[in-house]
mmCIF file of C-alpha atoms in Angstrom:
data_model
loop_
_atom_site.group_PDB
_atom_site.id
_atom_site.type_symbol
_atom_site.label_atom_id
_atom_site.label_comp_id
_atom_site.label_asym_id
_atom_site.label_seq_id
_atom_site.Cartn_x
_atom_site.Cartn_y
_atom_site.Cartn_z
ATOM 1 C CA UNK A 6 109.131 -41.947 -126.982
ATOM 2 C CA UNK A 7 105.778 -41.689 -128.601
ATOM 3 C CA UNK A 8 102.663 -43.868 -128.951
ATOM 4 C CA UNK A 9 100.980 -45.926 -131.562
ATOM 5 C CA UNK A 10 97.931 -43.762 -132.441
ATOM 6 C CA UNK A 11 95.085 -44.742 -134.839
ATOM 7 C CA UNK A 12 93.288 -41.897 -136.434
ATOM 8 C CA UNK A 13 89.807 -42.723 -137.971
ATOM 9 C CA UNK A 14 88.896 -39.702 -140.138
ATOM 10 C CA UNK A 15 87.319 -39.385 -143.558
ATOM 11 C CA UNK A 16 88.134 -35.720 -144.345
ATOM 12 C CA UNK A 17 91.588 -35.594 -146.093
ATOM 13 C CA UNK A 18 92.545 -32.210 -144.751
ATOM 14 C CA UNK A 19 91.770 -33.047 -141.164
ATOM 15 C CA UNK A 20 93.393 -36.527 -141.443
ATOM 16 C CA UNK A 21 96.551 -34.899 -142.927
ATOM 17 C CA UNK A 22 96.708 -32.223 -140.170
ATOM 18 C CA UNK A 23 96.270 -34.529 -137.284
ATOM 19 C CA UNK A 24 98.607 -37.139 -138.694
ATOM 20 C CA UNK A 25 101.212 -34.539 -139.314
ATOM 21 C CA UNK A 26 101.062 -33.085 -135.835
ATOM 22 C CA UNK A 27 101.151 -36.487 -134.193
ATOM 23 C CA UNK A 28 104.094 -37.646 -136.277
ATOM 24 C CA UNK A 29 105.950 -34.408 -135.671
ATOM 25 C CA UNK A 30 105.750 -35.306 -131.883
ATOM 26 C CA UNK A 31 107.166 -38.734 -132.443
ATOM 27 C CA UNK A 32 103.959 -40.782 -132.519
ATOM 28 C CA UNK A 33 103.570 -43.712 -134.876
ATOM 29 C CA UNK A 34 100.266 -43.015 -136.757
ATOM 30 C CA UNK A 35 97.988 -45.488 -138.526
ATOM 31 C CA UNK A 36 94.916 -44.074 -140.355
ATOM 32 C CA UNK A 37 91.533 -45.283 -141.463
ATOM 33 C CA UNK A 38 88.769 -43.505 -143.396
ATOM 34 C CA UNK A 39 85.860 -45.527 -142.336
ATOM 35 C CA UNK A 40 84.506 -46.849 -138.979
ATOM 36 C CA UNK A 41 84.679 -50.420 -140.182
ATOM 37 C CA UNK A 42 88.281 -50.064 -141.408
ATOM 38 C CA UNK A 43 89.244 -48.463 -138.067
ATOM 39 C CA UNK A 44 87.706 -51.330 -135.998
ATOM 40 C CA UNK A 45 89.660 -53.820 -138.096
ATOM 41 C CA UNK A 46 92.950 -52.092 -137.844
ATOM 42 C CA UNK A 47 92.495 -51.629 -134.105
ATOM 43 C CA UNK A 48 91.636 -55.326 -133.740
ATOM 44 C CA UNK A 49 94.743 -56.328 -135.678
ATOM 45 C CA UNK A 50 97.199 -54.144 -134.015
ATOM 46 C CA UNK A 51 96.278 -52.693 -130.553
ATOM 47 C CA UNK A 52 97.062 -48.911 -130.575
ATOM 48 C CA UNK A 53 97.794 -46.917 -127.527
ATOM 49 C CA UNK A 54 95.146 -44.402 -128.409
ATOM 50 C CA UNK A 55 92.335 -44.013 -130.949
ATOM 51 C CA UNK A 56 91.197 -40.589 -132.508
ATOM 52 C CA UNK A 57 87.879 -40.873 -134.221
ATOM 53 C CA UNK A 58 85.540 -38.611 -136.117
ATOM 54 C CA UNK A 59 81.860 -38.965 -135.215
ATOM 55 C CA UNK A 60 80.598 -38.432 -138.732
ATOM 56 C CA UNK A 61 81.935 -41.272 -140.804
ATOM 57 C CA UNK A 62 80.699 -43.125 -143.942
ATOM 58 C CA UNK A 63 79.160 -46.472 -143.080
ATOM 59 C CA UNK A 64 78.953 -46.994 -139.401
ATOM 60 C CA UNK A 65 79.270 -43.587 -137.521
ATOM 61 C CA UNK A 66 81.640 -43.041 -134.609
ATOM 62 C CA UNK A 67 79.186 -44.074 -131.994
ATOM 63 C CA UNK A 68 78.644 -47.384 -133.733
ATOM 64 C CA UNK A 69 82.329 -47.799 -134.245
ATOM 65 C CA UNK A 70 82.974 -47.078 -130.568
ATOM 66 C CA UNK A 71 80.507 -49.809 -129.534
ATOM 67 C CA UNK A 72 82.335 -52.377 -131.788
ATOM 68 C CA UNK A 73 85.672 -51.317 -130.224
ATOM 69 C CA UNK A 74 84.430 -51.708 -126.719
ATOM 70 C CA UNK A 75 83.310 -55.249 -127.577
ATOM 71 C CA UNK A 76 86.922 -56.293 -128.225
ATOM 72 C CA UNK A 77 88.588 -57.657 -125.253
ATOM 73 C CA UNK A 78 92.121 -56.819 -126.394
ATOM 74 C CA UNK A 79 91.226 -53.111 -126.696
ATOM 75 C CA UNK A 80 90.183 -52.832 -123.051
ATOM 76 C CA UNK A 81 91.687 -49.596 -121.555
ATOM 77 C CA UNK A 82 92.649 -48.069 -124.888
ATOM 78 C CA UNK A 83 91.446 -44.361 -124.750
ATOM 79 C CA UNK A 84 89.202 -43.361 -127.643
ATOM 80 C CA UNK A 85 88.882 -39.610 -128.384
ATOM 81 C CA UNK A 86 85.916 -38.258 -130.235
ATOM 82 C CA UNK A 87 86.661 -35.555 -132.929
ATOM 83 C CA UNK A 88 83.952 -33.735 -134.615
ATOM 84 C CA UNK A 89 83.329 -30.508 -136.542
ATOM 85 C CA UNK A 90 79.663 -30.417 -136.069
ATOM 86 C CA UNK A 91 79.655 -29.513 -132.342
ATOM 87 C CA UNK A 92 76.197 -28.965 -130.956
ATOM 88 C CA UNK A 93 74.907 -28.271 -127.431
ATOM 89 C CA UNK A 94 75.002 -31.444 -125.537
ATOM 90 C CA UNK A 95 77.170 -33.351 -128.081
ATOM 91 C CA UNK A 96 80.143 -33.451 -125.688
ATOM 92 C CA UNK A 97 77.978 -34.965 -122.847
ATOM 93 C CA UNK A 98 76.403 -37.425 -125.371
ATOM 94 C CA UNK A 99 79.884 -38.553 -126.487
ATOM 95 C CA UNK A 100 81.249 -39.078 -123.041
ATOM 96 C CA UNK A 101 78.135 -40.947 -121.956
ATOM 97 C CA UNK A 102 78.554 -43.143 -124.785
ATOM 98 C CA UNK A 103 82.021 -44.163 -123.616
ATOM 99 C CA UNK A 104 84.487 -41.774 -125.264
ATOM 100 C CA UNK A 105 87.338 -40.833 -123.070
ATOM 101 C CA UNK A 106 87.667 -37.259 -124.392
ATOM 102 C CA UNK A 107 86.080 -34.865 -126.941
ATOM 103 C CA UNK A 108 87.784 -32.525 -129.350
ATOM 104 C CA UNK A 109 86.205 -30.127 -131.878
ATOM 105 C CA UNK A 110 87.489 -29.286 -135.340
ATOM 106 C CA UNK A 111 89.330 -27.317 -136.579
ATOM 107 C CA UNK A 112 91.799 -28.493 -133.978
ATOM 108 C CA UNK A 113 94.253 -25.983 -132.613
ATOM 109 C CA UNK A 114 97.787 -26.964 -133.511
ATOM 110 C CA UNK A 115 99.129 -25.112 -130.586
ATOM 111 C CA UNK A 116 97.054 -27.185 -127.976
ATOM 112 C CA UNK A 117 96.338 -30.482 -129.815
ATOM 113 C CA UNK A 118 99.671 -32.181 -128.928
ATOM 114 C CA UNK A 119 99.216 -31.399 -125.298
ATOM 115 C CA UNK A 120 95.632 -32.658 -125.311
ATOM 116 C CA UNK A 121 96.867 -35.935 -126.633
ATOM 117 C CA UNK A 122 99.729 -36.117 -124.219
ATOM 118 C CA UNK A 123 97.465 -35.439 -121.289
ATOM 119 C CA UNK A 124 95.646 -38.734 -122.113
ATOM 120 C CA UNK A 125 98.772 -40.768 -122.462
ATOM 121 C CA UNK A 126 101.005 -42.434 -119.814
ATOM 122 C CA UNK A 127 104.248 -40.416 -119.317
ATOM 123 C CA UNK A 128 106.439 -43.044 -121.204
ATOM 124 C CA UNK A 129 104.262 -42.653 -124.314
ATOM 125 C CA UNK A 130 104.011 -38.891 -124.517
ATOM 126 C CA UNK A 131 105.429 -37.207 -127.461
ATOM 127 C CA UNK A 132 107.665 -34.242 -127.983
ATOM 128 C CA UNK A 133 109.359 -32.420 -130.774
ATOM 129 C CA UNK A 134 112.679 -34.087 -131.314
ATOM 130 C CA UNK A 135 114.805 -30.932 -131.211
ATOM 131 C CA UNK A 136 114.433 -30.533 -127.419
ATOM 132 C CA UNK A 137 112.474 -33.406 -125.905
ATOM 133 C CA UNK A 138 110.214 -32.308 -123.036
ATOM 134 C CA UNK A 139 110.730 -28.494 -123.416
ATOM 135 C CA UNK A 140 109.123 -25.909 -125.708
ATOM 136 C CA UNK A 141 110.759 -25.678 -129.071
ATOM 137 C CA UNK A 142 113.351 -22.983 -129.817
ATOM 138 C CA UNK A 143 113.039 -20.731 -132.913
ATOM 139 C CA UNK A 144 113.975 -22.657 -135.997
ATOM 140 C CA UNK A 145 116.642 -21.218 -138.471
ATOM 141 C CA UNK A 146 115.600 -19.619 -141.600
ATOM 142 C CA UNK A 147 115.167 -22.433 -144.283
ATOM 143 C CA UNK A 148 114.244 -22.683 -147.791
ATOM 144 C CA UNK A 149 112.476 -25.726 -149.522
ATOM 145 C CA UNK A 150 112.139 -25.562 -153.312
ATOM 146 C CA UNK A 151 109.377 -27.473 -154.986
ATOM 147 C CA UNK A 152 109.379 -28.459 -158.763
ATOM 148 C CA UNK A 153 107.732 -26.084 -161.197
ATOM 149 C CA UNK A 154 103.898 -26.538 -161.301
ATOM 150 C CA UNK A 155 102.394 -27.062 -164.773
ATOM 151 C CA UNK A 156 105.550 -25.501 -166.297
ATOM 152 C CA UNK A 157 105.402 -22.303 -164.248
ATOM 153 C CA UNK A 158 107.516 -21.535 -161.112
ATOM 154 C CA UNK A 159 105.709 -22.223 -157.896
ATOM 155 C CA UNK A 160 104.178 -19.393 -155.967
ATOM 156 C CA UNK A 161 106.731 -18.228 -153.337
ATOM 157 C CA UNK A 162 105.444 -17.777 -149.829
ATOM 158 C CA UNK A 163 107.551 -16.267 -147.093
ATOM 159 C CA UNK A 164 106.382 -17.435 -143.507
ATOM 160 C CA UNK A 165 107.655 -15.560 -140.487
ATOM 161 C CA UNK A 166 106.967 -17.319 -137.169
ATOM 162 C CA UNK A 167 109.138 -18.194 -134.284
ATOM 163 C CA UNK A 168 107.249 -21.437 -133.603
ATOM 164 C CA UNK A 169 108.493 -24.529 -135.307
ATOM 165 C CA UNK A 170 105.078 -26.088 -134.832
ATOM 166 C CA UNK A 171 103.364 -23.221 -136.768
ATOM 167 C CA UNK A 172 106.032 -23.233 -139.452
ATOM 168 C CA UNK A 173 105.707 -27.019 -140.127
ATOM 169 C CA UNK A 174 101.922 -26.783 -139.905
ATOM 170 C CA UNK A 175 101.767 -24.106 -142.668
ATOM 171 C CA UNK A 176 104.222 -26.106 -144.767
ATOM 172 C CA UNK A 177 102.051 -29.175 -144.526
ATOM 173 C CA UNK A 178 98.948 -27.373 -145.525
ATOM 174 C CA UNK A 179 100.417 -25.359 -148.477
ATOM 175 C CA UNK A 180 103.259 -27.378 -149.957
ATOM 176 C CA UNK A 181 101.062 -30.278 -151.247
ATOM 177 C CA UNK A 182 99.202 -27.696 -153.373
ATOM 178 C CA UNK A 183 102.318 -26.611 -155.174
ATOM 179 C CA UNK A 184 103.374 -23.610 -153.196
ATOM 180 C CA UNK A 185 107.024 -22.958 -152.348
ATOM 181 C CA UNK A 186 107.559 -22.065 -148.774
ATOM 182 C CA UNK A 187 110.425 -20.189 -147.229
ATOM 183 C CA UNK A 188 110.447 -19.756 -143.414
ATOM 184 C CA UNK A 189 112.103 -17.482 -141.033
ATOM 185 C CA UNK A 190 112.091 -17.335 -137.227
ATOM 186 C CA UNK A 191 113.187 -13.781 -136.885
ATOM 187 C CA UNK A 192 112.263 -10.445 -138.380
ATOM 188 C CA UNK A 193 115.836 -9.954 -139.467
ATOM 189 C CA UNK A 194 115.905 -13.325 -141.191
ATOM 190 C CA UNK A 195 112.615 -12.588 -142.962
ATOM 191 C CA UNK A 196 113.912 -9.234 -144.131
ATOM 192 C CA UNK A 197 117.070 -10.945 -145.468
ATOM 193 C CA UNK A 198 114.941 -13.562 -147.281
ATOM 194 C CA UNK A 199 112.769 -10.786 -148.884
ATOM 195 C CA UNK A 200 115.803 -8.854 -150.081
ATOM 196 C CA UNK A 201 117.264 -11.945 -151.502
ATOM 197 C CA UNK A 202 114.124 -12.828 -153.456
ATOM 198 C CA UNK A 203 110.928 -10.938 -153.480
ATOM 199 C CA UNK A 204 108.069 -13.213 -152.219
ATOM 200 C CA UNK A 205 104.644 -13.464 -153.829
ATOM 201 C CA UNK A 206 103.005 -13.455 -150.454
ATOM 202 C CA UNK A 207 104.020 -13.034 -146.799
ATOM 203 C CA UNK A 208 102.323 -14.819 -143.873
ATOM 204 C CA UNK A 209 103.515 -13.553 -140.473
ATOM 205 C CA UNK A 210 102.699 -14.125 -136.872
ATOM 206 C CA UNK A 211 102.076 -11.009 -134.918
ATOM 207 C CA UNK A 212 104.458 -11.746 -131.978
ATOM 208 C CA UNK A 213 107.968 -12.912 -133.082
ATOM 209 C CA UNK A 214 110.213 -12.930 -129.981
ATOM 210 C CA UNK A 215 110.508 -9.290 -128.818
ATOM 211 C CA UNK A 216 109.479 -7.961 -132.202
ATOM 212 C CA UNK A 217 106.294 -8.044 -134.143
ATOM 213 C CA UNK A 218 105.318 -9.027 -137.641
ATOM 214 C CA UNK A 219 104.456 -5.280 -138.057
ATOM 215 C CA UNK A 220 108.225 -4.587 -138.071
ATOM 216 C CA UNK A 221 108.593 -6.844 -141.177
ATOM 217 C CA UNK A 222 105.556 -5.168 -142.811
ATOM 218 C CA UNK A 223 106.913 -1.798 -142.335
ATOM 219 C CA UNK A 224 110.355 -2.644 -143.767
ATOM 220 C CA UNK A 225 108.651 -4.330 -146.836
ATOM 221 C CA UNK A 226 106.547 -1.287 -147.471
ATOM 222 C CA UNK A 227 109.608 0.842 -147.597
ATOM 223 C CA UNK A 228 111.398 -1.432 -150.054
ATOM 224 C CA UNK A 229 111.025 -0.707 -153.847
ATOM 225 C CA UNK A 230 109.171 -3.526 -155.673
ATOM 226 C CA UNK A 231 107.838 -4.952 -152.429
ATOM 227 C CA UNK A 232 105.375 -2.393 -151.478
ATOM 228 C CA UNK A 233 102.588 -4.263 -153.116
ATOM 229 C CA UNK A 234 103.353 -7.850 -151.817
ATOM 230 C CA UNK A 235 100.332 -9.332 -150.237
ATOM 231 C CA UNK A 236 100.842 -9.556 -146.414
ATOM 232 C CA UNK A 237 98.672 -11.421 -143.818
ATOM 233 C CA UNK A 238 99.049 -11.718 -140.073
ATOM 234 C CA UNK A 239 98.040 -15.066 -138.645
ATOM 235 C CA UNK A 240 97.291 -14.984 -134.897
ATOM 236 C CA UNK A 241 95.570 -16.847 -132.104
ATOM 237 C CA UNK A 242 95.286 -13.654 -129.893
ATOM 238 C CA UNK A 243 92.715 -10.800 -130.097
ATOM 239 C CA UNK A 244 95.187 -7.972 -130.294
ATOM 240 C CA UNK A 245 94.986 -7.869 -134.095
ATOM 241 C CA UNK A 246 92.877 -4.670 -133.720
ATOM 242 C CA UNK A 247 95.927 -2.916 -132.438
ATOM 243 C CA UNK A 248 96.382 0.110 -134.811
ATOM 244 C CA UNK A 249 100.163 -0.406 -134.596
ATOM 245 C CA UNK A 250 99.941 -3.435 -136.876
ATOM 246 C CA UNK A 251 100.966 -1.575 -139.957
ATOM 247 C CA UNK A 252 99.184 0.274 -142.804
ATOM 248 C CA UNK A 253 95.720 -1.305 -142.318
ATOM 249 C CA UNK A 254 95.984 -3.188 -145.582
ATOM 250 C CA UNK A 255 97.220 -6.415 -144.189
ATOM 251 C CA UNK A 256 94.687 -9.323 -143.894
ATOM 252 C CA UNK A 257 94.088 -10.886 -140.536
ATOM 253 C CA UNK A 258 93.761 -14.664 -140.417
ATOM 254 C CA UNK A 259 92.619 -16.115 -137.101
ATOM 255 C CA UNK A 260 93.940 -19.277 -135.645
ATOM 256 C CA UNK A 261 92.946 -22.107 -135.526
ATOM 257 C CA UNK A 262 92.207 -22.355 -139.204
ATOM 258 C CA UNK A 263 91.550 -25.465 -141.298
ATOM 259 C CA UNK A 264 93.491 -26.192 -144.437
ATOM 260 C CA UNK A 265 90.573 -25.421 -146.853
ATOM 261 C CA UNK A 266 89.985 -21.942 -145.250
ATOM 262 C CA UNK A 267 93.757 -21.321 -145.348
ATOM 263 C CA UNK A 268 93.875 -22.061 -149.059
ATOM 264 C CA UNK A 269 90.947 -19.874 -149.558
ATOM 265 C CA UNK A 270 92.642 -16.998 -147.790
ATOM 266 C CA UNK A 271 95.978 -17.539 -149.719
ATOM 267 C CA UNK A 272 94.196 -17.590 -153.064
ATOM 268 C CA UNK A 273 92.284 -14.489 -152.147
ATOM 269 C CA UNK A 274 95.556 -12.630 -151.262
ATOM 270 C CA UNK A 275 97.230 -13.743 -154.429
ATOM 271 C CA UNK A 276 94.341 -12.681 -156.610
ATOM 272 C CA UNK A 277 94.375 -9.224 -154.866
ATOM 273 C CA UNK A 278 97.926 -8.749 -156.072
ATOM 274 C CA UNK A 279 97.001 -9.869 -159.591
ATOM 275 C CA UNK A 280 94.294 -7.217 -159.692
ATOM 276 C CA UNK A 281 96.686 -4.487 -158.701
#
């Protein structure tokens, strides 16, 4: 299960996100940060697929693609263009140049694995290891403790989401920056985690099984010492304007969101509590 995939990307956040998602689905990931390095890695060990940014230091994605297409051993290897500077006509230009597919950043973690699988033969497609070939089931509530940061306890963030992909994605974005992440897949598990230890911040999906993140928000607002805990909904849907989503003080973060934007949102939320 899984393919050998080369990711050529010079933006650390994007490289980390794509690599994390691909590895989570069982793919073997090799990375390069320049077009020249990517061409040499592809030549040395023929990958099953190449994902390549168009804006690269040195030779750009188009020049790197031309170099790749000149290597006989790489004939038939799909090369996917990935760019955050999408303009009208860019997709047509990329496809005309010989790219097999075109993706824009920030990538959507919910659809990215399927985009990759669709361009791989069946025997190389990747799946989450818990249940190969079927959608993931809710993950149990888990706690991961990081060391203290600069002598102070790490900020404690409670994440409520019934998607293992979303949980692991937030963890990969936030833990490297010193945040401690606790996850829950049900409202009940999140309430129990909040009662056990008051979080510094809550990030919640809107739809959690048959319940909503608003159920957690309402419970927290009724709990002493937890009424001022910053709370944000993270959603890919457009129903966040529903007046039933709580007290109107919760921030809305729209998916897809890149790591830098998420960190900015988290810092703003934590700062708002500090100012209370």
